[in-house]
């Protein structure tokens, strides 16, 4: 499963304005509702509920909020580059400026975990992260996220 199986160009927010984690999650829930057709409140409540278990701010200015929704029929990703970094209660206490949201069907099981791992690997790649931070063009962000990662294999 590549990231282009999770995200569409319509699910990119190139310059999200948010002053807090809650506001960022609200804005992303609104975008997710537009992409999925699900109620914005359901998406927001799911993301907020997950954050209460522990922050999805994974460090290095990156957050990967995620959750499962009953009426969703496939894995859906959204990506946002924030205009200004915000406090996200991240593991390293650094503010977050890149957010990749993953929404999964209630019964997704291993597919949900595999998708999270794939997102985390992509967002740990220093070259990818530098490129994402260097542009605010939605098409360029989509291209960076969905291009194959160079392998170190010989």
Coordinates of N, CA and C in Angstrom, one line a residue:
X1 N 0.8 -1.2 0.0 CA 0.0 0.0 0.0 C 0.9 1.2 0.0
X2 N 0.8 2.0 -1.0 CA 1.5 3.3 -1.1 C 0.6 4.4 -0.5
X3 N 1.3 5.6 -0.3 CA 0.5 6.7 0.3 C -0.5 7.2 -0.7
X4 N -0.3 7.0 -2.0 CA -1.3 7.4 -3.0 C -2.5 6.6 -2.9
X5 N -2.5 5.4 -2.2 CA -3.7 4.6 -1.9 C -4.5 5.3 -0.8
X6 N -3.9 6.1 0.0 CA -4.5 6.7 1.1 C -5.0 8.1 0.9
X7 N -4.3 8.9 0.1 CA -4.5 10.3 0.0 C -4.7 10.8 -1.4
X8 N -5.6 11.7 -1.6 CA -5.8 12.3 -2.9 C -5.4 13.8 -2.8
X9 N -5.2 14.4 -4.0 CA -4.8 15.8 -4.0 C -5.8 16.7 -3.4
X10 N -7.1 16.3 -3.3 CA -8.1 17.1 -2.6 C -8.0 17.0 -1.1
X11 N -7.2 16.1 -0.6 CA -7.0 16.0 0.8 C -5.7 16.6 1.4
X12 N -5.2 17.6 0.6 CA -4.0 18.3 1.0 C -4.4 19.7 1.4
X13 N -4.0 20.2 2.6 CA -4.2 21.5 3.1 C -2.8 22.2 3.1
X14 N -2.5 23.0 2.1 CA -1.1 23.5 2.0 C -0.7 24.6 3.0
X15 N -1.6 25.2 3.6 CA -1.3 26.3 4.5 C -2.4 26.5 5.6
X16 N -2.5 25.5 6.5 CA -3.5 25.5 7.5 C -3.2 26.6 8.6
X17 N -4.3 27.4 8.8 CA -4.2 28.4 9.9 C -4.8 27.8 11.2
X18 N -4.0 27.7 12.2 CA -4.5 27.2 13.5 C -3.6 27.7 14.6
X19 N -4.2 28.0 15.7 CA -3.5 28.5 16.8 C -3.3 27.5 18.0
X20 N -4.0 26.4 17.8 CA -4.0 25.4 18.8 C -4.2 24.0 18.2
X21 N -3.8 23.0 19.0 CA -4.1 21.6 18.6 C -5.5 21.4 18.3
X22 N -6.4 21.8 19.2 CA -7.8 21.6 19.0 C -8.3 22.3 17.8
X23 N -7.9 23.5 17.5 CA -8.3 24.2 16.3 C -7.8 23.5 15.1
X24 N -6.6 23.0 15.1 CA -6.1 22.3 13.9 C -6.9 21.0 13.7
X25 N -7.2 20.3 14.7 CA -8.1 19.1 14.6 C -9.5 19.4 14.1
X26 N -10.0 20.6 14.5 CA -11.3 21.0 14.0 C -11.3 21.3 12.5
X27 N -10.2 22.0 12.1 CA -10.1 22.3 10.7 C -9.9 21.1 9.8
X28 N -9.1 20.2 10.4 CA -8.8 18.9 9.6 C -10.1 18.0 9.6
X29 N -10.8 18.1 10.6 CA -12.1 17.3 10.7 C -13.1 17.9 9.6
X30 N -13.1 19.2 9.4 CA -13.9 19.8 8.4 C -13.5 19.3 7.0
X31 N -12.2 19.3 6.8 CA -11.6 18.9 5.5 C -11.9 17.4 5.3
X32 N -11.8 16.6 6.3 CA -12.1 15.2 6.2 C -13.5 14.9 5.9
X33 N -14.4 15.7 6.5 CA -15.8 15.6 6.3 C -16.1 15.9 4.8
X34 N -15.5 16.9 4.2 CA -15.7 17.2 2.8 C -15.1 16.1 1.9
X35 N -14.1 15.4 2.3 CA -13.5 14.3 1.5 C -14.2 13.0 1.6
X36 N -14.7 12.7 2.8 CA -15.4 11.4 3.1 C -16.9 11.4 3.0
X37 N -17.5 12.6 3.2 CA -18.9 12.7 3.3 C -19.5 12.4 4.7
X38 N -18.6 12.1 5.7 CA -19.0 11.8 7.0 C -19.2 13.1 7.8
X39 N -20.0 13.1 8.8 CA -20.2 14.3 9.6 C -18.9 14.8 10.3
X40 N -18.7 16.1 10.2 CA -17.5 16.7 10.7 C -17.4 16.4 12.2
X41 N -18.5 16.5 12.9 CA -18.4 16.3 14.4 C -17.9 14.9 14.7
X42 N -18.4 13.9 13.9 CA -17.9 12.5 14.1 C -16.4 12.4 14.0
X43 N -15.9 13.0 12.9 CA -14.5 12.9 12.7 C -13.7 13.6 13.8
X44 N -14.1 14.8 14.2 CA -13.5 15.6 15.2 C -13.5 14.8 16.5
X45 N -14.7 14.3 16.9 CA -14.8 13.6 18.2 C -13.8 12.4 18.2
X46 N -13.7 11.7 17.0 CA -12.8 10.5 16.9 C -11.4 10.9 17.1
X47 N -11.0 12.0 16.5 CA -9.6 12.4 16.6 C -9.3 12.9 18.0
X48 N -10.2 13.7 18.6 CA -10.0 14.2 19.9 C -10.0 13.1 20.9
X49 N -10.8 12.1 20.8 CA -10.8 10.9 21.7 C -9.4 10.2 21.6
X50 N -8.9 10.1 20.5 CA -7.6 9.5 20.3 C -6.5 10.3 21.0
X51 N -6.6 11.6 20.9 CA -5.6 12.5 21.5 C -5.6 12.4 23.0
X52 N -6.8 12.2 23.5 CA -6.9 12.0 25.0 C -6.2 10.8 25.5
X53 N -6.0 9.8 24.7 CA -5.2 8.6 25.1 C -3.7 8.9 25.1
X54 N -3.3 9.9 24.4 CA -1.9 10.3 24.3 C -1.7 11.1 23.0
X55 N -0.8 12.0 23.1 CA -0.6 12.8 21.9 C -0.1 12.0 20.7
X56 N -0.6 12.4 19.5 CA -0.1 11.8 18.3 C 1.0 12.7 17.7
X57 N 1.5 13.6 18.4 CA 2.7 14.4 18.0 C 3.9 13.5 18.2
X58 N 4.5 13.0 17.1 CA 5.5 11.9 17.2 C 6.9 12.5 17.3
X59 N 7.1 13.8 17.2 CA 8.4 14.4 17.3 C 8.8 15.0 16.0
X60 N 9.9 15.8 16.0 CA 10.4 16.5 14.8 C 9.4 17.4 14.1
X61 N 8.4 17.9 14.8 CA 7.4 18.8 14.2 C 6.3 18.1 13.5
X62 N 6.2 16.8 13.8 CA 5.2 16.0 13.0 C 4.2 15.4 13.9
X63 N 2.9 15.4 13.5 CA 1.8 14.7 14.2 C 1.1 13.8 13.2
X64 N 0.6 12.7 13.7 CA -0.1 11.7 12.9 C -1.4 11.3 13.7
X65 N -2.4 12.3 13.7 CA -3.6 12.0 14.4 C -4.4 10.9 13.6
X66 N -5.0 10.0 14.3 CA -5.7 8.9 13.6 C -6.9 8.4 14.4
X67 N -7.8 7.7 13.8 CA -8.9 7.1 14.5 C -9.7 6.3 13.5
X68 N -10.6 5.5 14.1 CA -11.5 4.6 13.4 C -12.9 5.2 13.4
X69 N -13.6 5.1 12.3 CA -15.0 5.5 12.2 C -15.9 4.4 11.6
X70 N -17.0 4.2 12.2 CA -17.9 3.2 11.9 C -18.4 3.2 10.4
X71 N -18.8 4.4 9.9 CA -19.4 4.5 8.6 C -18.4 4.8 7.5
X72 N -17.1 4.6 7.8 CA -16.1 4.8 6.7 C -15.9 3.5 6.1
X73 N -15.7 3.5 4.7 CA -15.6 2.2 4.0 C -14.2 1.9 3.5
X74 N -13.2 2.8 3.7 CA -11.8 2.6 3.3 C -10.9 3.5 4.1
X75 N -9.6 3.3 4.1 CA -8.7 4.1 4.7 C -8.6 5.4 4.0
X76 N -8.5 6.5 4.7 CA -8.5 7.9 4.1 C -7.4 8.7 4.9
X77 N -6.5 9.3 4.1 CA -5.5 10.2 4.7 C -5.7 11.6 4.3
X78 N -5.3 12.5 5.1 CA -5.3 14.0 4.8 C -3.9 14.5 5.3
X79 N -3.4 15.5 4.6 CA -2.1 16.1 5.0 C -2.3 17.6 5.1
X80 N -1.7 18.2 6.2 CA -1.7 19.6 6.3 C -0.3 20.1 6.7
X81 N 0.0 21.2 6.1 CA 1.2 21.9 6.4 C 0.7 23.2 7.1
X82 N 1.1 23.4 8.3 CA 0.6 24.5 9.1 C 1.4 25.8 8.8
X83 N 0.6 26.9 8.8 CA 1.3 28.2 8.5 C 2.3 28.5 9.6
X84 N 2.0 28.2 10.8 CA 2.9 28.4 11.9 C 2.9 27.2 12.8
X85 N 4.0 26.7 13.3 CA 4.0 25.6 14.2 C 3.2 25.8 15.5
X86 N 2.5 24.8 16.0 CA 1.7 24.9 17.2 C 2.1 23.8 18.2
X87 N 1.8 24.1 19.4 CA 2.0 23.1 20.5 C 1.0 22.0 20.3
X88 N 1.6 20.7 20.3 CA 0.7 19.6 20.0 C 1.0 18.5 21.1
X89 N 1.6 18.9 22.2 CA 2.0 18.0 23.3 C 2.8 16.9 22.7
X90 N 3.7 17.2 21.8 CA 4.5 16.1 21.1 C 5.5 15.5 22.1
X91 N 5.9 14.3 21.8 CA 6.8 13.5 22.6 C 8.1 14.2 22.9
X92 N 8.6 15.0 21.9 CA 9.8 15.8 22.1 C 9.6 17.2 22.5
X93 N 8.3 17.6 22.8 CA 7.9 18.9 23.2 C 8.2 20.0 22.2
X94 N 8.5 19.6 20.9 CA 8.7 20.5 19.9 C 7.3 20.9 19.2
X95 N 7.1 22.1 18.8 CA 5.9 22.4 18.1 C 5.7 21.7 16.7
X96 N 4.5 21.5 16.3 CA 4.2 20.7 15.1 C 3.8 21.6 14.0
X97 N 4.3 21.3 12.8 CA 3.9 22.1 11.6 C 3.5 21.2 10.4
X98 N 3.7 19.9 10.6 CA 3.3 18.9 9.6 C 2.3 17.9 10.2
X99 N 1.1 17.7 9.6 CA 0.1 16.8 10.2 C -0.4 15.9 9.1
X100 N -0.3 14.6 9.4 CA -0.9 13.6 8.5 C -2.0 12.9 9.3
X101 N -3.2 13.1 8.8 CA -4.4 12.4 9.5 C -4.7 11.1 8.8
X102 N -4.9 10.1 9.6 CA -5.4 8.8 9.0 C -6.7 8.4 9.6
X103 N -7.7 8.2 8.8 CA -9.0 7.7 9.2 C -9.2 6.3 8.7
X104 N -9.7 5.4 9.5 CA -9.9 4.0 9.1 C -11.3 3.5 9.4
X105 N -11.7 2.5 8.6 CA -13.0 1.9 9.0 C -12.9 1.2 10.3
X106 N -14.0 1.0 11.1 CA -14.0 0.4 12.4 C -13.3 -1.0 12.4
X107 N -13.5 -1.7 11.3 CA -12.9 -3.1 11.3 C -11.6 -3.2 10.5
X108 N -10.9 -2.1 10.4 CA -9.7 -2.1 9.5 C -8.5 -3.0 10.0
X109 N -8.4 -3.1 11.4 CA -7.4 -4.0 11.9 C -6.0 -3.8 11.5
X110 N -5.4 -4.8 10.9 CA -4.0 -4.7 10.5 C -3.7 -3.7 9.4
X111 N -4.7 -3.4 8.5 CA -4.5 -2.5 7.5 C -4.3 -1.1 8.1
X112 N -5.0 -0.8 9.1 CA -4.9 0.5 9.8 C -3.4 0.7 10.4
X113 N -2.9 -0.4 11.0 CA -1.6 -0.4 11.6 C -0.5 -0.3 10.5
X114 N -0.7 -1.0 9.4 CA 0.2 -1.0 8.3 C 0.3 0.4 7.7
X115 N -0.9 1.0 7.5 CA -0.9 2.4 7.0 C -0.2 3.4 7.9
X116 N -0.5 3.3 9.2 CA 0.2 4.1 10.2 C 1.7 4.0 10.1
X117 N 2.2 2.7 10.0 CA 3.6 2.5 9.9 C 4.2 3.1 8.6
X118 N 3.4 3.0 7.5 CA 3.9 3.6 6.2 C 4.0 5.1 6.3
X119 N 3.0 5.7 6.9 CA 3.0 7.2 7.1 C 4.2 7.6 8.0
X120 N 4.4 6.8 9.1 CA 5.4 7.2 10.0 C 6.8 7.1 9.3
X121 N 7.0 6.0 8.5 CA 8.2 5.9 7.8 C 8.5 7.0 6.8
X122 N 7.4 7.4 6.1 CA 7.6 8.5 5.1 C 7.9 9.8 5.9
X123 N 7.2 10.0 7.0 CA 7.4 11.3 7.7 C 8.7 11.3 8.6
X124 N 9.4 10.2 8.7 CA 10.7 10.1 9.3 C 11.8 10.4 8.4
X125 N 11.5 10.3 7.1 CA 12.5 10.5 6.1 C 12.9 12.0 6.0
X126 N 14.2 12.4 6.4 CA 14.6 13.8 6.4 C 14.4 14.5 5.1
X127 N 14.7 13.9 4.0 CA 14.6 14.5 2.7 C 13.1 14.9 2.4
X128 N 12.2 13.9 2.7 CA 10.8 14.2 2.5 C 10.3 15.3 3.3
X129 N 10.7 15.3 4.6 CA 10.2 16.3 5.5 C 10.7 17.7 5.1
X130 N 12.0 17.8 4.7 CA 12.5 19.1 4.2 C 11.8 19.6 3.0
X131 N 11.5 18.7 2.1 CA 10.7 19.1 0.9 C 9.3 19.6 1.3
X132 N 8.7 18.9 2.2 CA 7.3 19.3 2.6 C 7.3 20.7 3.3
X133 N 8.4 20.9 4.0 CA 8.5 22.2 4.7 C 8.8 23.4 3.8
X134 N 9.4 23.0 2.6 CA 9.9 24.0 1.7 C 8.9 24.5 0.7
X135 N 7.7 23.9 0.6 CA 6.7 24.3 -0.3 C 5.3 24.5 0.3
X136 N 4.5 25.4 -0.2 CA 3.2 25.5 0.2 C 2.2 25.3 -0.9
X137 N 2.7 24.7 -2.0 CA 1.8 24.4 -3.2 C 1.2 23.0 -3.0
X138 N -0.1 22.9 -3.0 CA -0.8 21.7 -2.8 C -0.4 20.5 -3.7
X139 N -0.3 20.8 -5.0 CA 0.1 19.8 -6.0 C 1.5 19.3 -5.7
X140 N 2.4 20.2 -5.3 CA 3.8 19.8 -5.0 C 3.8 18.9 -3.7
X141 N 3.0 19.3 -2.7 CA 3.0 18.5 -1.5 C 2.4 17.1 -1.8
X142 N 1.4 17.0 -2.6 CA 0.8 15.7 -2.9 C 1.9 14.9 -3.7
X143 N 2.6 15.5 -4.6 CA 3.7 14.8 -5.3 C 4.8 14.3 -4.4
X144 N 5.2 15.1 -3.4 CA 6.2 14.7 -2.5 C 5.8 13.5 -1.7
X145 N 4.5 13.6 -1.2 CA 4.0 12.5 -0.3 C 3.8 11.2 -1.1
X146 N 3.5 11.2 -2.4 CA 3.1 10.0 -3.1 C 4.3 9.5 -4.0
X147 N 5.4 10.2 -4.1 CA 6.5 9.7 -4.9 C 7.1 8.5 -4.2
X148 N 7.6 7.5 -4.9 CA 8.3 6.4 -4.3 C 9.5 6.9 -3.5
X149 N 9.8 6.3 -2.3 CA 11.0 6.6 -1.5 C 12.2 5.9 -2.1
X150 N 13.3 6.6 -2.2 CA 14.5 5.9 -2.7 C 14.9 4.8 -1.7
X151 N 15.3 3.7 -2.2 CA 15.7 2.6 -1.3 C 17.2 2.6 -1.2
X152 N 17.7 2.1 -0.1 CA 19.1 2.0 0.2 C 19.6 0.6 -0.3
X153 N 18.8 -0.2 -0.9 CA 19.2 -1.5 -1.4 C 20.1 -1.3 -2.6
X154 N 21.0 -2.2 -2.7 CA 22.0 -2.2 -3.8 C 21.4 -2.8 -5.1

